[in-house]
Short mmCIF file of C-alpha atoms and ligand atoms in Angstrom, two decimals:
data_model
loop_
_atom_site.label_atom_id
_atom_site.label_comp_id
_atom_site.label_asym_id
_atom_site.label_seq_id
_atom_site.Cartn_x
_atom_site.Cartn_y
_atom_site.Cartn_z
CA UNK A 1 43.22 -7.70 -1.94
CA UNK A 2 42.01 -11.11 -3.12
CA UNK A 3 42.99 -14.61 -2.01
CA UNK A 4 45.31 -16.74 -4.15
CA UNK A 5 43.78 -19.69 -6.02
CA UNK A 6 45.67 -22.41 -4.18
CA UNK A 7 43.06 -24.48 -2.34
CA UNK A 8 44.14 -27.13 0.15
CA UNK A 9 42.41 -29.06 2.91
CA UNK A 10 43.49 -28.54 6.52
CA UNK A 11 44.43 -31.77 8.28
CA UNK A 12 46.36 -31.77 11.55
CA UNK A 13 47.56 -28.22 10.88
CA UNK A 14 48.98 -29.18 7.46
CA UNK A 15 47.79 -28.08 4.04
CA UNK A 16 46.78 -31.26 2.18
CA UNK A 17 46.05 -31.23 -1.54
CA UNK A 18 45.13 -34.91 -2.01
CA UNK A 19 45.34 -36.77 -5.28
CA UNK A 20 42.08 -35.88 -7.02
CA UNK A 21 40.24 -32.61 -7.55
CA UNK A 22 36.71 -31.26 -7.96
CA UNK A 23 35.68 -28.30 -10.14
CA UNK A 24 33.98 -25.29 -8.60
CA UNK A 25 31.68 -23.30 -10.89
CA UNK A 26 30.67 -19.64 -10.74
CA UNK A 27 26.87 -19.82 -11.07
CA UNK A 28 26.69 -16.40 -12.76
CA UNK A 29 28.92 -17.49 -15.67
CA UNK A 30 28.90 -21.32 -15.49
CA UNK A 31 32.70 -21.15 -15.73
CA UNK A 32 35.02 -23.31 -13.65
CA UNK A 33 36.73 -20.88 -11.28
CA UNK A 34 38.77 -23.23 -9.10
CA UNK A 35 39.76 -26.79 -8.35
CA UNK A 36 39.62 -28.12 -4.81
CA UNK A 37 40.80 -31.42 -3.31
CA UNK A 38 38.47 -34.40 -3.60
CA UNK A 39 39.22 -36.17 -0.31
CA UNK A 40 39.85 -39.91 -0.22
CA UNK A 41 38.73 -42.14 2.64
CA UNK A 42 42.34 -42.06 3.88
CA UNK A 43 42.27 -38.25 3.95
CA UNK A 44 39.13 -38.40 6.07
CA UNK A 45 40.69 -41.01 8.40
CA UNK A 46 43.71 -38.78 8.87
CA UNK A 47 41.54 -35.74 9.61
CA UNK A 48 39.58 -37.68 12.25
CA UNK A 49 42.82 -39.03 13.74
CA UNK A 50 44.21 -35.49 13.92
CA UNK A 51 41.04 -34.24 15.62
CA UNK A 52 41.10 -37.16 18.05
CA UNK A 53 44.76 -36.51 18.85
CA UNK A 54 44.11 -32.83 19.52
CA UNK A 55 41.02 -33.46 21.66
CA UNK A 56 42.55 -34.11 25.12
CA UNK A 57 44.71 -30.99 24.97
CA UNK A 58 41.91 -28.74 23.67
CA UNK A 59 39.37 -30.09 26.17
CA UNK A 60 41.82 -29.40 28.99
CA UNK A 61 42.53 -25.84 27.78
CA UNK A 62 40.83 -23.35 30.12
CA UNK A 63 37.60 -22.05 28.61
CA UNK A 64 38.90 -18.47 28.82
CA UNK A 65 41.70 -19.45 26.42
CA UNK A 66 39.32 -21.19 24.06
CA UNK A 67 37.18 -18.03 24.07
CA UNK A 68 40.23 -15.90 23.28
CA UNK A 69 41.03 -18.13 20.28
CA UNK A 70 37.47 -17.80 18.96
CA UNK A 71 37.63 -14.02 19.38
CA UNK A 72 40.92 -13.97 17.45
CA UNK A 73 39.40 -16.13 14.73
CA UNK A 74 36.39 -13.83 14.43
CA UNK A 75 38.64 -10.78 14.23
CA UNK A 76 40.78 -12.43 11.55
CA UNK A 77 37.68 -13.07 9.43
CA UNK A 78 36.66 -9.41 9.77
CA UNK A 79 40.17 -8.29 8.86
CA UNK A 80 39.93 -10.19 5.56
CA UNK A 81 36.24 -9.45 5.01
CA UNK A 82 36.79 -7.92 1.60
CA UNK A 83 38.60 -10.95 0.18
CA UNK A 84 36.05 -13.35 1.66
CA UNK A 85 33.22 -11.24 0.25
CA UNK A 86 34.57 -11.40 -3.33
CA UNK A 87 35.21 -15.12 -3.14
CA UNK A 88 31.78 -15.79 -1.65
CA UNK A 89 30.08 -13.97 -4.51
CA UNK A 90 32.09 -16.02 -7.01
CA UNK A 91 31.28 -19.40 -5.55
CA UNK A 92 27.76 -18.75 -4.26
CA UNK A 93 26.38 -16.08 -6.59
CA UNK A 94 25.02 -13.64 -4.00
CA UNK A 95 25.54 -9.89 -4.60
CA UNK A 96 28.53 -8.24 -2.95
CA UNK A 97 26.42 -6.38 -0.37
CA UNK A 98 24.83 -9.61 0.82
CA UNK A 99 28.15 -11.44 0.72
CA UNK A 100 29.60 -8.69 2.88
CA UNK A 101 26.74 -9.15 5.34
CA UNK A 102 27.35 -12.89 5.52
CA UNK A 103 31.11 -12.55 6.04
CA UNK A 104 30.75 -9.91 8.75
CA UNK A 105 28.05 -12.04 10.34
CA UNK A 106 30.41 -15.04 10.30
CA UNK A 107 33.11 -13.06 12.15
CA UNK A 108 30.66 -11.70 14.71
CA UNK A 109 29.10 -15.14 15.14
CA UNK A 110 32.40 -16.57 16.36
CA UNK A 111 32.75 -13.70 18.82
CA UNK A 112 29.12 -13.99 19.92
CA UNK A 113 29.56 -17.71 20.57
CA UNK A 114 32.63 -16.85 22.65
CA UNK A 115 30.40 -14.81 24.98
CA UNK A 116 28.49 -17.91 26.10
CA UNK A 117 29.28 -19.92 29.22
CA UNK A 118 28.74 -23.53 30.16
CA UNK A 119 26.33 -23.63 33.10
CA UNK A 120 26.92 -25.67 36.24
CA UNK A 121 23.81 -26.78 38.14
CA UNK A 122 24.05 -27.46 41.87
CA UNK A 123 21.53 -30.23 42.50
CA UNK A 124 22.10 -30.67 46.22
CA UNK A 125 24.29 -29.03 48.82
CA UNK A 126 23.20 -30.58 52.09
CA UNK A 127 24.91 -31.83 55.22
CA UNK A 128 25.07 -35.26 53.56
CA UNK A 129 26.28 -34.55 50.08
CA UNK A 130 27.15 -32.13 47.32
CA UNK A 131 25.85 -32.88 43.83
CA UNK A 132 26.43 -30.85 40.70
CA UNK A 133 25.89 -31.30 36.98
CA UNK A 134 28.49 -29.92 34.64
CA UNK A 135 28.91 -30.17 30.88
CA UNK A 136 31.88 -31.91 29.30
CA UNK A 137 32.79 -31.99 25.60
CA UNK A 138 31.71 -34.91 23.43
CA UNK A 139 34.95 -35.49 21.53
CA UNK A 140 35.21 -35.14 17.76
CA UNK A 141 32.39 -33.40 15.86
CA UNK A 142 31.74 -33.94 12.15
CA UNK A 143 30.21 -30.75 10.72
CA UNK A 144 28.46 -30.70 7.33
CA UNK A 145 27.30 -27.39 5.84
CA UNK A 146 25.15 -26.39 2.83
CA UNK A 147 25.73 -24.04 -0.12
CA UNK A 148 23.29 -21.20 0.57
CA UNK A 149 25.26 -19.51 3.40
CA UNK A 150 28.55 -21.43 3.33
CA UNK A 151 30.49 -19.19 5.68
CA UNK A 152 28.08 -18.22 8.40
CA UNK A 153 26.40 -21.62 8.69
CA UNK A 154 29.81 -23.25 9.17
CA UNK A 155 30.50 -20.73 11.99
CA UNK A 156 27.18 -21.68 13.63
CA UNK A 157 28.96 -24.99 14.28
CA UNK A 158 32.64 -24.03 14.70
CA UNK A 159 31.97 -21.44 17.46
CA UNK A 160 29.97 -23.49 19.99
CA UNK A 161 31.64 -26.85 19.24
CA UNK A 162 35.13 -25.49 19.88
CA UNK A 163 34.03 -23.35 22.81
CA UNK A 164 32.66 -26.45 24.53
CA UNK A 165 36.06 -28.14 24.12
CA UNK A 166 35.42 -30.42 21.13
CA UNK A 167 37.60 -30.76 18.07
CA UNK A 168 36.12 -30.84 14.58
CA UNK A 169 36.27 -32.06 11.01
CA UNK A 170 34.27 -29.64 8.82
CA UNK A 171 32.99 -30.43 5.33
CA UNK A 172 31.51 -27.65 3.18
CA UNK A 173 29.16 -28.30 0.25
CA UNK A 174 31.01 -29.28 -2.95
CA UNK A 175 29.27 -26.30 -4.61
CA UNK A 176 30.77 -23.74 -2.19
CA UNK A 177 34.02 -25.00 -0.65
CA UNK A 178 36.26 -21.99 -1.39
CA UNK A 179 35.56 -19.59 1.47
CA UNK A 180 35.65 -22.46 3.97
CA UNK A 181 39.08 -23.57 2.72
CA UNK A 182 40.41 -20.00 2.96
CA UNK A 183 38.96 -19.80 6.47
CA UNK A 184 41.05 -22.91 7.19
CA UNK A 185 44.23 -21.01 6.29
CA UNK A 186 43.38 -18.38 8.91
CA UNK A 187 42.40 -21.01 11.47
CA UNK A 188 45.73 -22.82 11.01
CA UNK A 189 47.52 -19.72 12.27
CA UNK A 190 45.34 -19.30 15.35
CA UNK A 191 44.22 -22.74 16.57
CA UNK A 192 46.43 -25.61 17.75
CA UNK A 193 46.99 -28.23 15.03
CA UNK A 194 44.13 -30.72 14.71
CA UNK A 195 41.50 -28.70 16.60
CA UNK A 196 39.78 -27.74 13.35
CA UNK A 197 40.26 -29.83 10.20
CA UNK A 198 38.62 -29.10 6.87
CA UNK A 199 37.98 -31.67 4.16
CA UNK A 200 36.38 -31.20 0.74
CA UNK A 201 34.96 -33.82 -1.56
CA UNK A 202 32.09 -35.09 -3.64
CA UNK A 203 28.92 -36.98 -2.89
CA UNK A 204 30.65 -39.86 -1.07
CA UNK A 205 32.35 -37.76 1.58
CA UNK A 206 29.22 -36.86 3.62
CA UNK A 207 28.05 -40.48 3.96
CA UNK A 208 31.63 -41.55 4.83
CA UNK A 209 31.54 -39.03 7.66
CA UNK A 210 28.11 -39.88 9.06
CA UNK A 211 28.91 -43.61 9.18
CA UNK A 212 32.49 -43.22 10.48
CA UNK A 213 32.95 -44.60 14.01
CA UNK A 214 35.57 -41.92 14.74
CA UNK A 215 32.96 -39.17 15.22
CA UNK A 216 31.06 -38.59 18.45
CA UNK A 217 28.58 -36.20 16.88
CA UNK A 218 27.36 -35.02 13.50
CA UNK A 219 26.14 -31.46 13.20
CA UNK A 220 24.35 -31.17 9.87
CA UNK A 221 22.68 -28.31 8.00
CA UNK A 222 20.91 -29.16 4.75
CA UNK A 223 17.72 -30.57 3.33
CA UNK A 224 15.20 -32.66 5.23
CA UNK A 225 15.68 -35.58 2.83
CA UNK A 226 19.44 -35.68 3.48
CA UNK A 227 18.89 -35.09 7.21
CA UNK A 228 16.93 -38.34 7.40
CA UNK A 229 19.82 -40.21 5.76
CA UNK A 230 22.26 -38.61 8.20
CA UNK A 231 20.24 -39.73 11.21
CA UNK A 232 19.97 -43.25 9.86
CA UNK A 233 23.67 -43.47 9.12
CA UNK A 234 24.63 -42.08 12.56
CA UNK A 235 22.44 -44.60 14.42
CA UNK A 236 24.68 -47.71 14.47
CA UNK A 237 27.31 -45.91 16.58
CA UNK A 238 24.73 -43.74 18.41
CA UNK A 239 26.40 -40.51 17.39
CA UNK A 240 24.70 -37.42 18.71
CA UNK A 241 23.06 -35.44 15.91
CA UNK A 242 21.95 -31.88 15.46
CA UNK A 243 19.96 -31.50 12.26
CA UNK A 244 19.10 -28.07 10.87
CA UNK A 245 16.84 -28.87 7.92
CA UNK A 246 14.43 -27.41 5.40
CA UNK A 247 11.48 -25.11 5.91
CA UNK A 248 8.32 -23.89 4.23
CA UNK A 249 7.81 -20.72 6.27
CA UNK A 250 4.50 -18.92 6.13
CA UNK A 251 4.09 -15.17 6.56
CA UNK A 252 0.64 -14.15 7.78
CA UNK A 253 -0.29 -10.63 6.78
CA UNK A 254 -3.12 -9.27 8.96
CA UNK A 255 -5.90 -6.98 7.67
CA UNK A 256 -4.66 -3.95 9.63
CA UNK A 257 -1.19 -3.96 8.10
CA UNK A 258 0.19 -0.76 6.58
CA UNK A 259 0.81 -2.01 3.04
CA UNK A 260 3.09 0.84 1.98
CA UNK A 261 5.32 0.31 5.00
CA UNK A 262 5.70 -3.47 4.81
CA UNK A 263 5.65 -4.30 1.09
CA UNK A 264 9.40 -3.92 0.52
CA UNK A 265 10.30 -5.89 3.66
CA UNK A 266 7.86 -8.64 2.74
CA UNK A 267 9.40 -8.79 -0.73
CA UNK A 268 12.89 -9.36 0.70
CA UNK A 269 11.56 -11.84 3.25
CA UNK A 270 10.84 -14.05 0.26
CA UNK A 271 13.54 -13.05 -2.22
CA UNK A 272 16.70 -12.26 -0.25
CA UNK A 273 19.56 -14.54 -1.36
CA UNK A 274 17.32 -15.40 -4.33
CA UNK A 275 14.92 -17.24 -2.01
CA UNK A 276 17.69 -19.68 -1.05
CA UNK A 277 17.26 -19.30 2.70
CA UNK A 278 15.96 -21.98 5.01
CA UNK A 279 13.88 -19.28 6.75
CA UNK A 280 12.78 -17.41 3.62
CA UNK A 281 9.06 -16.68 3.43
CA UNK A 282 7.94 -19.46 1.12
CA UNK A 283 4.16 -18.96 1.39
CA UNK A 284 2.57 -15.55 1.94
CA UNK A 285 -0.94 -15.63 3.40
CA UNK A 286 -2.54 -12.20 2.93
CA UNK A 287 -5.91 -11.09 4.34
CA UNK A 288 -8.45 -10.33 1.61
CA UNK A 289 -8.78 -6.68 2.75
CA UNK A 290 -5.15 -5.97 1.86
CA UNK A 291 -4.56 -8.65 -0.79
CA UNK A 292 -5.02 -6.44 -3.87
CA UNK A 293 -2.97 -3.42 -2.69
CA UNK A 294 -0.17 -5.65 -1.36
CA UNK A 295 -0.14 -7.67 -4.57
CA UNK A 296 0.21 -4.47 -6.61
CA UNK A 297 2.95 -3.10 -4.35
CA UNK A 298 4.95 -6.35 -4.48
CA UNK A 299 4.69 -6.61 -8.25
CA UNK A 300 5.62 -2.94 -8.74
CA UNK A 301 8.66 -3.35 -6.48
CA UNK A 302 9.66 -6.66 -8.12
CA UNK A 303 9.90 -4.86 -11.45
CA UNK A 304 12.50 -2.46 -10.04
CA UNK A 305 14.82 -5.18 -8.72
CA UNK A 306 18.04 -5.89 -10.62
CA UNK A 307 18.86 -9.57 -11.18
CA UNK A 308 22.38 -10.30 -12.44
CA UNK A 309 25.96 -11.26 -11.68
CA UNK A 310 26.51 -10.56 -7.98
CA UNK A 311 29.92 -9.08 -8.79
CA UNK A 312 28.32 -6.25 -10.82
CA UNK A 313 27.52 -2.98 -9.14
CA UNK A 314 23.82 -2.56 -8.40
CA UNK A 315 22.87 -6.24 -8.59
CA UNK A 316 20.26 -7.06 -5.96
CA UNK A 317 19.59 -10.72 -6.76
CA UNK A 318 22.15 -13.14 -8.17
CA UNK A 319 21.79 -16.53 -9.84
CA UNK A 320 20.63 -19.81 -8.29
CA UNK A 321 23.74 -21.44 -6.82
CA UNK A 322 23.88 -24.67 -8.83
CA UNK A 323 22.42 -26.50 -11.81
CA UNK A 324 20.61 -29.08 -9.70
CA UNK A 325 18.68 -26.44 -7.75
CA UNK A 326 18.16 -24.33 -10.90
CA UNK A 327 16.48 -27.30 -12.62
CA UNK A 328 14.34 -27.94 -9.55
CA UNK A 329 13.03 -24.35 -9.43
CA UNK A 330 12.38 -24.37 -13.20
CA UNK A 331 10.45 -27.60 -12.76
CA UNK A 332 8.22 -25.95 -10.14
CA UNK A 333 7.61 -23.02 -12.49
CA UNK A 334 6.75 -25.41 -15.33
CA UNK A 335 4.33 -27.27 -13.08
CA UNK A 336 2.60 -23.97 -12.23
CA UNK A 337 2.33 -23.17 -15.95
CA UNK A 338 1.01 -26.62 -16.81
CA UNK A 339 -1.69 -26.28 -14.15
CA UNK A 340 -2.67 -22.84 -15.49
CA UNK A 341 -1.86 -20.84 -12.33
CA UNK A 342 -1.77 -17.07 -12.67
CA UNK A 343 1.70 -15.45 -12.90
CA UNK A 344 1.79 -11.82 -11.68
CA UNK A 345 5.41 -11.32 -12.67
CA UNK A 346 8.28 -13.53 -13.90
CA UNK A 347 8.02 -17.12 -15.03
CA UNK A 348 10.13 -16.75 -18.19
CA UNK A 349 13.85 -17.44 -17.90
CA UNK A 350 16.20 -15.27 -19.91
CA UNK A 351 18.39 -16.98 -22.51
CA UNK A 352 21.73 -15.98 -20.99
CA UNK A 353 24.57 -17.96 -19.41
CA UNK A 354 24.29 -18.47 -15.66
CA UNK A 355 21.60 -20.00 -13.50
CA UNK A 356 19.31 -16.96 -13.58
CA UNK A 357 15.60 -17.13 -12.85
CA UNK A 358 13.50 -13.95 -12.78
CA UNK A 359 11.60 -12.91 -9.68
CA UNK A 360 8.32 -14.82 -9.98
CA UNK A 361 5.09 -14.22 -8.03
CA UNK A 362 1.99 -16.40 -8.35
CA UNK A 363 -1.57 -15.17 -7.74
CA UNK A 364 -3.39 -17.36 -5.22
CA UNK A 365 -2.52 -20.86 -6.51
CA UNK A 366 -4.45 -23.75 -4.88
CA UNK A 367 -3.39 -24.78 -1.38
CA UNK A 368 -2.50 -28.29 -2.57
CA UNK A 369 -0.29 -27.06 -5.43
CA UNK A 370 3.39 -28.10 -5.45
CA UNK A 371 4.56 -24.48 -5.14
CA UNK A 372 2.63 -24.15 -1.85
CA UNK A 373 3.37 -27.60 -0.44
CA UNK A 374 7.06 -28.01 -1.39
CA UNK A 375 10.12 -26.02 -0.34
CA UNK A 376 10.96 -24.05 -3.51
CA UNK A 377 14.31 -22.60 -2.29
CA UNK A 378 14.31 -20.13 -5.17
CA UNK A 379 12.74 -16.87 -6.38
CA UNK A 380 9.13 -18.07 -6.75
CA UNK A 381 6.54 -16.87 -4.25
CA UNK A 382 2.91 -17.96 -3.99
CA UNK A 383 0.63 -15.17 -2.69
CA UNK A 384 -2.33 -16.78 -0.93
CA UNK A 385 -5.58 -15.10 0.07
CA UNK A 386 -7.43 -15.71 3.36
CA UNK A 387 -10.46 -14.13 5.00
CA UNK A 388 -10.47 -15.88 8.37
CA UNK A 389 -7.46 -15.82 10.70
CA UNK A 390 -8.28 -19.30 12.01
CA UNK A 391 -8.05 -20.59 8.47
CA UNK A 392 -4.70 -18.81 7.93
CA UNK A 393 -3.23 -20.40 11.07
CA UNK A 394 -4.51 -23.82 10.07
CA UNK A 395 -3.03 -23.55 6.57
CA UNK A 396 0.29 -22.17 7.87
CA UNK A 397 0.61 -25.18 10.19
CA UNK A 398 -0.57 -27.79 7.70
CA UNK A 399 2.96 -28.85 6.75
CA UNK A 400 5.59 -31.32 7.87
CA UNK A 401 8.00 -28.41 8.20
CA UNK A 402 8.26 -26.16 11.26
CA UNK A 403 11.33 -23.97 10.90
CA UNK A 404 10.24 -20.31 10.94
CA UNK A 405 7.34 -18.02 10.22
CA UNK A 406 6.21 -14.44 10.64
CA UNK A 407 3.13 -12.38 11.45
CA UNK A 408 2.66 -8.82 10.22
CA UNK A 409 0.13 -6.37 11.65
CA UNK A 410 -0.36 -3.05 13.43
CA UNK A 411 -2.10 -4.60 16.44
CA UNK A 412 0.97 -6.13 18.07
CA UNK A 413 -0.95 -8.03 20.74
CA UNK A 414 -3.09 -9.72 18.14
CA UNK A 415 -0.05 -10.45 15.95
CA UNK A 416 1.76 -11.93 18.96
CA UNK A 417 -1.22 -14.10 19.80
CA UNK A 418 -1.19 -15.51 16.25
CA UNK A 419 2.62 -15.92 16.31
CA UNK A 420 2.39 -18.13 19.39
CA UNK A 421 0.09 -20.47 17.50
CA UNK A 422 2.53 -21.09 14.63
CA UNK A 423 4.19 -24.49 15.08
CA UNK A 424 7.74 -23.40 14.22
CA UNK A 425 11.07 -23.12 16.02
CA UNK A 426 11.22 -19.35 15.47
CA UNK A 427 8.38 -16.91 14.74
CA UNK A 428 8.95 -13.22 14.11
CA UNK A 429 6.45 -10.38 14.57
CA UNK A 430 6.78 -7.51 12.07
CA UNK A 431 10.23 -8.66 10.91
CA UNK A 432 11.90 -11.85 9.68
CA UNK A 433 15.16 -13.75 9.67
CA UNK A 434 16.78 -12.06 12.63
CA UNK A 435 19.07 -14.66 14.25
CA UNK A 436 21.61 -14.30 17.05
CA UNK A 437 24.50 -16.42 18.36
CA UNK A 438 22.96 -16.09 21.81
CA UNK A 439 19.44 -17.30 20.87
CA UNK A 440 18.34 -20.89 20.19
CA UNK A 441 17.39 -21.58 16.59
CA UNK A 442 16.04 -24.88 15.29
CA UNK A 443 13.17 -26.65 13.66
CA UNK A 444 10.01 -28.29 14.94
CA UNK A 445 8.59 -31.36 13.18
CA UNK A 446 10.67 -32.41 10.13
CA UNK A 447 12.62 -29.13 10.04
CA UNK A 448 15.18 -30.50 12.44
CA UNK A 449 16.39 -32.15 15.58
CA UNK A 450 17.97 -29.95 18.25
CA UNK A 451 19.01 -26.31 18.02
CA UNK A 452 22.00 -24.12 17.25
CA UNK A 453 22.75 -20.86 19.05
CA UNK A 454 22.31 -19.82 22.66
CA UNK A 455 23.20 -21.87 25.70
CA UNK A 456 20.76 -24.49 24.43
CA UNK A 457 22.81 -24.89 21.23
CA UNK A 458 26.09 -24.91 23.14
CA UNK A 459 24.87 -27.73 25.38
CA UNK A 460 24.27 -29.90 22.31
CA UNK A 461 28.06 -30.12 22.02
CA UNK A 462 28.36 -31.58 25.52
CA UNK A 463 27.54 -34.53 27.69
CA UNK A 464 25.92 -33.72 31.02
CA UNK A 465 27.97 -35.20 33.84
CA UNK A 466 26.66 -35.30 37.39
CA UNK A 467 29.22 -35.63 40.18
CA UNK A 468 27.85 -36.66 43.58
CA UNK A 469 30.15 -36.28 46.60
CA UNK A 470 29.24 -37.68 50.03
CA UNK A 471 30.10 -35.26 52.81
CA UNK A 472 29.52 -37.42 55.91
CA UNK A 473 31.75 -40.35 56.66
CA UNK A 474 30.11 -43.68 55.83
CA UNK A 475 28.24 -45.22 58.75
CA UNK A 476 29.71 -48.61 59.70
CA UNK A 477 27.29 -51.47 59.01
P1 LIG B 1 21.83 -30.93 0.99
O1 LIG B 1 21.09 -31.72 2.01
O2 LIG B 1 21.78 -31.35 -0.42
O3 LIG B 1 23.38 -30.84 1.36
C1 LIG B 1 23.86 -30.33 2.60
C2 LIG B 1 25.23 -30.89 2.87
O4 LIG B 1 25.13 -32.30 3.05
C3 LIG B 1 26.25 -30.70 1.76
O5 LIG B 1 27.52 -30.45 2.34
C4 LIG B 1 26.24 -32.06 1.06
O6 LIG B 1 27.46 -32.33 0.39
C5 LIG B 1 26.04 -33.00 2.22
N1 LIG B 1 25.42 -34.28 1.90
C6 LIG B 1 24.68 -34.61 0.81
N2 LIG B 1 24.25 -35.90 0.92
C7 LIG B 1 24.72 -36.37 2.10
C8 LIG B 1 24.59 -37.61 2.79
N3 LIG B 1 23.88 -38.62 2.29
N4 LIG B 1 25.19 -37.74 3.98
C9 LIG B 1 25.88 -36.72 4.53
N5 LIG B 1 26.05 -35.52 3.92
C10 LIG B 1 25.47 -35.35 2.72
O7 LIG B 1 21.30 -29.44 1.20
P2 LIG B 1 21.67 -28.16 0.31
O8 LIG B 1 20.97 -28.32 -0.99
O9 LIG B 1 23.13 -27.91 0.36
O10 LIG B 1 20.98 -26.99 1.16
C11 LIG B 1 19.66 -26.60 0.97
C12 LIG B 1 18.76 -27.15 2.07
O11 LIG B 1 19.30 -26.85 3.34
C13 LIG B 1 17.36 -26.54 2.06
O12 LIG B 1 16.40 -27.55 2.32
C14 LIG B 1 17.41 -25.56 3.23
O13 LIG B 1 16.15 -25.24 3.78
C15 LIG B 1 18.29 -26.29 4.19
N6 LIG B 1 18.90 -25.36 5.13
C16 LIG B 1 18.55 -25.41 6.45
C17 LIG B 1 19.09 -24.50 7.35
C18 LIG B 1 18.72 -24.53 8.79
O14 LIG B 1 19.43 -23.92 9.59
N7 LIG B 1 17.65 -25.19 9.21
C19 LIG B 1 20.00 -23.54 6.90
C20 LIG B 1 20.34 -23.52 5.55
C21 LIG B 1 19.79 -24.44 4.67
#
């Protein structure tokens, strides 16, 4: 079964088509595959009003009921997983198997979020007084999501925000609005009207949201550059912000690693979703003792990988999602060519329709090169050689980013010791990219402000409120 091609926003439980539309392009064919509403300021005002109107009722709904709604929402996503998967491949480009993984993950994320509880801290329980701190919802949350994982990253926000008792206006990226709008159709059947509203639009809509006085919080996932604009725009009304931003994750490959065992995993750490992952390995520091064999293994494996339309059987890597990002990655490749860096594989784009870039690996480019210093967010990996672990740690940390990172080695204690010295919000040992709805995830330095996931992420959708109750009768003056 596939979804119909009627795309409408969700505002106050109603399907709203608006007056203008935006084209959505399939990045594998460059063909327009759908038109979605281009929200006006009035549409946004109405969505915020609807969310504000629904807030008191939703906040007063017992948490057990809110959990049950999130469970039902998660189950409804799983029940339609096949349709979501096809649509996700069309709008995002990722191969069916990966799209399936994202959709299932989105369903389970909602259910995982529903397993969390809001803690209550008893500060004092003495003969004189009882004092406790509880967590109350903020109000209306504006959620803004990116195009690389449109479904699951939206659920990172929907689950905890609604669980905590907030209502929401969600805006997907204009490049990937389709699955989010179809999710809205499901949500309209499960949630009370106005609890979740979905608006789609062009480049003006995000700034309208972040500056709108009707929001109490902005939860944003996207680039560091845009994150800075969001924070600035949210400041005049002191909106709370959670910012999940870019990364330039380093993998450190220790000299005792078993090359045969890790090569394939290291390849996908960098190239899964065509490198368009905030926590993709974007710089691979390899000890000189294993540099040559790992290089050979990665290049040999790269040559077996099928790049193509994600809807075709057997495709392992799809196109870049949009023209803007495609041009950016090509520019980084051109820069590497101009500087005379060594290409081990890739580098030449095929003359076919679609935003396809071949898997590209560079041999030890200089540390100050653009491909090492910038977030490429595409299928281009610099392999970097080191001979001193201290030097590898220093280079891994010499960045404004601090999102993720990984350490690979047979001596787990040593690998763990190195992992603890990486200045990033998450560091993995002998794996990458494992996230969970019950674990905090966020960036250090310019990779973000705040976290998503876990109780820590849930609390970011609340105000702490301390209630102090005197037990003894007041003493007369
Ligand atoms: P982007 O910053 O261009 O856009 C993200 C979202 O913000 C989109 O919905 C966009 O329409 C909206 N937007 C654009 N300008 C805005 C503005 N001025 N005000 C408000 N909203 C605005 O990011 P992208 O290109 O969609 O995503 C790629 C980036 O996201 C990469 O840097 C990647 O590392 C990062 N990312 C981070 C995480 C994380 O969890 N830390 C996850 C995925 C992606």
